[in-house]
Structure formats: structure tokens, C-alpha cells
């Protein structure tokens, strides 16, 4: 492809590049997957507590699971600006989001 053709393609695509972030939606539900371990260090004189010795220290418990979280706006919240009005408020809407846990499940392979 010639250099001039590349520039022409970039010019044709530039309006979409500018609009893409403004017309896509953000998801309001998220699934967080996690693995949590309880660790036990074998006491050793002079050892830093941040140091882990593989094969000597122990994993004494583990929990694997997933939690579904919902992001929402509370329409009854005092001070929530009118984002549908003619002029946009100075504060970003992210400041007013609240989160709640919809479900939690354990993985037991």
C-alpha cells in the first residue's frame, strides 16, 4: 500500500476514532474472579516477615470464587447533578456511582 493510500484511509477513519469513545457504553455489571490463600510462615530467628521460603512455609487455606458486582446510580441521592440537561456538570458522573454485590459463588474443583 502506498503512503498516500494509508493517509487517505486514516482520514476516512478519523471521524470514527473520535466518536468511538463517546458512543460506546460502559458495562454496569462486573464479575471478579479471585483466589485467596492463608499463609503460615515457619518461625526462623532473624528472618524478615516479608520473606517467603518455598517448600518451608505453608499455604494453610485457600478460597477460590467469583463475585458479581453491579454499578448503579441512586436517583434519590442528594446533590446528584442533572446530566441530561443542556450543560454538563463539572463533576464526572463516576463520582456518583455506587456498587452492590449481586452474587458470590465458590469454585470447588
JSON list of C-alpha atoms in Angstrom, two decimals:
[
{"chain": "A", "resi": 1, "resn": "UNK", "atom": "CA", "xyz": [0.00, 0.00, 0.00]},
{"chain": "A", "resi": 2, "resn": "UNK", "atom": "CA", "xyz": [1.37, 3.38, -0.95]},
{"chain": "A", "resi": 3, "resn": "UNK", "atom": "CA", "xyz": [1.90, 6.13, 1.62]},
{"chain": "A", "resi": 4, "resn": "UNK", "atom": "CA", "xyz": [-0.84, 8.31, 0.07]},
{"chain": "A", "resi": 5, "resn": "UNK", "atom": "CA", "xyz": [-3.36, 5.43, 0.31]},
{"chain": "A", "resi": 6, "resn": "UNK", "atom": "CA", "xyz": [-2.56, 4.98, 4.00]},
{"chain": "A", "resi": 7, "resn": "UNK", "atom": "CA", "xyz": [-3.12, 8.69, 4.66]},
{"chain": "A", "resi": 8, "resn": "UNK", "atom": "CA", "xyz": [-6.44, 8.54, 2.78]},
{"chain": "A", "resi": 9, "resn": "UNK", "atom": "CA", "xyz": [-7.55, 5.53, 4.87]},
{"chain": "A", "resi": 10, "resn": "UNK", "atom": "CA", "xyz": [-6.56, 7.31, 8.07]},
{"chain": "A", "resi": 11, "resn": "UNK", "atom": "CA", "xyz": [-8.54, 10.38, 7.06]},
{"chain": "A", "resi": 12, "resn": "UNK", "atom": "CA", "xyz": [-11.62, 8.27, 6.31]},
{"chain": "A", "resi": 13, "resn": "UNK", "atom": "CA", "xyz": [-11.37, 6.51, 9.67]},
{"chain": "A", "resi": 14, "resn": "UNK", "atom": "CA", "xyz": [-10.59, 9.56, 11.82]},
{"chain": "A", "resi": 15, "resn": "UNK", "atom": "CA", "xyz": [-14.25, 10.56, 12.46]},
{"chain": "A", "resi": 16, "resn": "UNK", "atom": "CA", "xyz": [-14.92, 7.07, 13.83]},
{"chain": "A", "resi": 17, "resn": "UNK", "atom": "CA", "xyz": [-11.83, 7.24, 16.07]},
{"chain": "A", "resi": 18, "resn": "UNK", "atom": "CA", "xyz": [-13.10, 10.47, 17.61]},
{"chain": "A", "resi": 19, "resn": "UNK", "atom": "CA", "xyz": [-16.66, 9.15, 18.07]},
{"chain": "A", "resi": 20, "resn": "UNK", "atom": "CA", "xyz": [-15.94, 5.64, 19.32]},
{"chain": "A", "resi": 21, "resn": "UNK", "atom": "CA", "xyz": [-15.33, 6.52, 22.97]},
{"chain": "A", "resi": 22, "resn": "UNK", "atom": "CA", "xyz": [-18.40, 8.76, 23.04]},
{"chain": "A", "resi": 23, "resn": "UNK", "atom": "CA", "xyz": [-20.94, 6.27, 21.66]},
{"chain": "A", "resi": 24, "resn": "UNK", "atom": "CA", "xyz": [-19.90, 3.03, 23.35]},
{"chain": "A", "resi": 25, "resn": "UNK", "atom": "CA", "xyz": [-21.45, 2.09, 26.65]},
{"chain": "A", "resi": 26, "resn": "UNK", "atom": "CA", "xyz": [-19.84, 1.08, 29.88]},
{"chain": "A", "resi": 27, "resn": "UNK", "atom": "CA", "xyz": [-20.89, -2.15, 31.46]},
{"chain": "A", "resi": 28, "resn": "UNK", "atom": "CA", "xyz": [-22.77, -1.91, 34.75]},
{"chain": "A", "resi": 29, "resn": "UNK", "atom": "CA", "xyz": [-22.08, -5.46, 35.92]},
{"chain": "A", "resi": 30, "resn": "UNK", "atom": "CA", "xyz": [-18.69, -6.99, 36.55]},
{"chain": "A", "resi": 31, "resn": "UNK", "atom": "CA", "xyz": [-17.57, -10.46, 37.56]},
{"chain": "A", "resi": 32, "resn": "UNK", "atom": "CA", "xyz": [-14.46, -10.54, 39.73]},
{"chain": "A", "resi": 33, "resn": "UNK", "atom": "CA", "xyz": [-12.64, -13.90, 39.88]},
{"chain": "A", "resi": 34, "resn": "UNK", "atom": "CA", "xyz": [-10.27, -14.46, 42.77]},
{"chain": "A", "resi": 35, "resn": "UNK", "atom": "CA", "xyz": [-8.07, -16.94, 44.60]},
{"chain": "A", "resi": 36, "resn": "UNK", "atom": "CA", "xyz": [-7.24, -16.15, 48.23]},
{"chain": "A", "resi": 37, "resn": "UNK", "atom": "CA", "xyz": [-4.71, -18.03, 50.32]},
{"chain": "A", "resi": 38, "resn": "UNK", "atom": "CA", "xyz": [-3.98, -18.07, 54.05]},
{"chain": "A", "resi": 39, "resn": "UNK", "atom": "CA", "xyz": [-0.23, -18.36, 54.55]},
{"chain": "A", "resi": 40, "resn": "UNK", "atom": "CA", "xyz": [1.81, -19.51, 57.53]},
{"chain": "A", "resi": 41, "resn": "UNK", "atom": "CA", "xyz": [5.49, -18.83, 57.93]},
{"chain": "A", "resi": 42, "resn": "UNK", "atom": "CA", "xyz": [7.68, -21.18, 59.87]},
{"chain": "A", "resi": 43, "resn": "UNK", "atom": "CA", "xyz": [9.32, -19.07, 62.61]},
{"chain": "A", "resi": 44, "resn": "UNK", "atom": "CA", "xyz": [13.01, -18.58, 61.92]},
{"chain": "A", "resi": 45, "resn": "UNK", "atom": "CA", "xyz": [15.24, -16.29, 64.04]},
{"chain": "A", "resi": 46, "resn": "UNK", "atom": "CA", "xyz": [16.42, -13.18, 62.18]},
{"chain": "A", "resi": 47, "resn": "UNK", "atom": "CA", "xyz": [14.07, -13.69, 59.25]},
{"chain": "A", "resi": 48, "resn": "UNK", "atom": "CA", "xyz": [12.13, -10.78, 57.76]},
{"chain": "A", "resi": 49, "resn": "UNK", "atom": "CA", "xyz": [8.36, -11.35, 57.92]},
{"chain": "A", "resi": 50, "resn": "UNK", "atom": "CA", "xyz": [8.01, -10.32, 54.26]},
{"chain": "A", "resi": 51, "resn": "UNK", "atom": "CA", "xyz": [10.21, -13.21, 53.13]},
{"chain": "A", "resi": 52, "resn": "UNK", "atom": "CA", "xyz": [8.53, -16.38, 51.85]},
{"chain": "A", "resi": 53, "resn": "UNK", "atom": "CA", "xyz": [10.54, -19.61, 51.69]},
{"chain": "A", "resi": 54, "resn": "UNK", "atom": "CA", "xyz": [9.05, -22.00, 49.15]},
{"chain": "A", "resi": 55, "resn": "UNK", "atom": "CA", "xyz": [8.85, -25.56, 50.45]},
{"chain": "A", "resi": 56, "resn": "UNK", "atom": "CA", "xyz": [9.24, -24.48, 54.08]},
{"chain": "A", "resi": 57, "resn": "UNK", "atom": "CA", "xyz": [6.40, -22.01, 54.61]},
{"chain": "A", "resi": 58, "resn": "UNK", "atom": "CA", "xyz": [2.87, -23.30, 54.18]},
{"chain": "A", "resi": 59, "resn": "UNK", "atom": "CA", "xyz": [-0.41, -22.48, 52.48]},
{"chain": "A", "resi": 60, "resn": "UNK", "atom": "CA", "xyz": [-2.90, -23.39, 55.23]},
{"chain": "A", "resi": 61, "resn": "UNK", "atom": "CA", "xyz": [-6.12, -22.44, 53.46]},
{"chain": "A", "resi": 62, "resn": "UNK", "atom": "CA", "xyz": [-7.46, -21.41, 50.09]},
{"chain": "A", "resi": 63, "resn": "UNK", "atom": "CA", "xyz": [-10.69, -19.98, 48.74]},
{"chain": "A", "resi": 64, "resn": "UNK", "atom": "CA", "xyz": [-11.48, -19.63, 45.05]},
{"chain": "A", "resi": 65, "resn": "UNK", "atom": "CA", "xyz": [-14.55, -17.92, 43.79]},
{"chain": "A", "resi": 66, "resn": "UNK", "atom": "CA", "xyz": [-16.26, -15.19, 41.83]},
{"chain": "A", "resi": 67, "resn": "UNK", "atom": "CA", "xyz": [-18.41, -12.24, 42.82]},
{"chain": "A", "resi": 68, "resn": "UNK", "atom": "CA", "xyz": [-20.79, -10.38, 40.52]},
{"chain": "A", "resi": 69, "resn": "UNK", "atom": "CA", "xyz": [-20.86, -6.64, 41.26]},
{"chain": "A", "resi": 70, "resn": "UNK", "atom": "CA", "xyz": [-23.31, -4.07, 39.91]},
{"chain": "A", "resi": 71, "resn": "UNK", "atom": "CA", "xyz": [-22.51, -0.41, 39.42]},
{"chain": "A", "resi": 72, "resn": "UNK", "atom": "CA", "xyz": [-25.52, 1.91, 39.72]},
{"chain": "A", "resi": 73, "resn": "UNK", "atom": "CA", "xyz": [-26.65, 5.48, 40.31]},
{"chain": "A", "resi": 74, "resn": "UNK", "atom": "CA", "xyz": [-29.04, 6.24, 43.16]},
{"chain": "A", "resi": 75, "resn": "UNK", "atom": "CA", "xyz": [-31.60, 8.69, 41.72]},
{"chain": "A", "resi": 76, "resn": "UNK", "atom": "CA", "xyz": [-32.57, 9.75, 45.26]},
{"chain": "A", "resi": 77, "resn": "UNK", "atom": "CA", "xyz": [-29.04, 10.82, 46.19]},
{"chain": "A", "resi": 78, "resn": "UNK", "atom": "CA", "xyz": [-28.90, 14.44, 47.31]},
{"chain": "A", "resi": 79, "resn": "UNK", "atom": "CA", "xyz": [-26.69, 16.53, 45.06]},
{"chain": "A", "resi": 80, "resn": "UNK", "atom": "CA", "xyz": [-26.84, 14.24, 42.01]},
{"chain": "A", "resi": 81, "resn": "UNK", "atom": "CA", "xyz": [-26.49, 16.65, 39.04]},
{"chain": "A", "resi": 82, "resn": "UNK", "atom": "CA", "xyz": [-28.78, 16.55, 36.00]},
{"chain": "A", "resi": 83, "resn": "UNK", "atom": "CA", "xyz": [-26.54, 15.04, 33.33]},
{"chain": "A", "resi": 84, "resn": "UNK", "atom": "CA", "xyz": [-29.37, 15.12, 30.80]},
{"chain": "A", "resi": 85, "resn": "UNK", "atom": "CA", "xyz": [-29.57, 18.93, 30.98]},
{"chain": "A", "resi": 86, "resn": "UNK", "atom": "CA", "xyz": [-28.33, 21.39, 28.40]},
{"chain": "A", "resi": 87, "resn": "UNK", "atom": "CA", "xyz": [-24.94, 21.93, 30.07]},
{"chain": "A", "resi": 88, "resn": "UNK", "atom": "CA", "xyz": [-22.83, 19.19, 31.56]},
{"chain": "A", "resi": 89, "resn": "UNK", "atom": "CA", "xyz": [-21.95, 19.46, 35.26]},
{"chain": "A", "resi": 90, "resn": "UNK", "atom": "CA", "xyz": [-18.28, 19.92, 36.17]},
{"chain": "A", "resi": 91, "resn": "UNK", "atom": "CA", "xyz": [-18.13, 16.72, 38.24]},
{"chain": "A", "resi": 92, "resn": "UNK", "atom": "CA", "xyz": [-17.73, 13.47, 36.31]},
{"chain": "A", "resi": 93, "resn": "UNK", "atom": "CA", "xyz": [-20.59, 11.01, 36.78]},
{"chain": "A", "resi": 94, "resn": "UNK", "atom": "CA", "xyz": [-18.13, 8.39, 38.07]},
{"chain": "A", "resi": 95, "resn": "UNK", "atom": "CA", "xyz": [-18.12, 10.25, 41.39]},
{"chain": "A", "resi": 96, "resn": "UNK", "atom": "CA", "xyz": [-21.76, 9.27, 41.99]},
{"chain": "A", "resi": 97, "resn": "UNK", "atom": "CA", "xyz": [-21.59, 5.55, 41.19]},
{"chain": "A", "resi": 98, "resn": "UNK", "atom": "CA", "xyz": [-22.45, 3.08, 43.96]},
{"chain": "A", "resi": 99, "resn": "UNK", "atom": "CA", "xyz": [-21.68, -0.65, 43.98]},
{"chain": "A", "resi": 100, "resn": "UNK", "atom": "CA", "xyz": [-23.55, -3.68, 45.29]},
{"chain": "A", "resi": 101, "resn": "UNK", "atom": "CA", "xyz": [-22.81, -7.39, 45.36]},
{"chain": "A", "resi": 102, "resn": "UNK", "atom": "CA", "xyz": [-25.32, -9.39, 43.29]},
{"chain": "A", "resi": 103, "resn": "UNK", "atom": "CA", "xyz": [-23.94, -12.88, 43.87]},
{"chain": "A", "resi": 104, "resn": "UNK", "atom": "CA", "xyz": [-20.95, -14.74, 45.22]},
{"chain": "A", "resi": 105, "resn": "UNK", "atom": "CA", "xyz": [-20.03, -18.30, 44.38]},
{"chain": "A", "resi": 106, "resn": "UNK", "atom": "CA", "xyz": [-17.20, -20.57, 45.41]},
{"chain": "A", "resi": 107, "resn": "UNK", "atom": "CA", "xyz": [-15.23, -22.66, 42.93]},
{"chain": "A", "resi": 108, "resn": "UNK", "atom": "CA", "xyz": [-14.56, -26.11, 44.30]},
{"chain": "A", "resi": 109, "resn": "UNK", "atom": "CA", "xyz": [-12.65, -28.01, 41.62]}
]
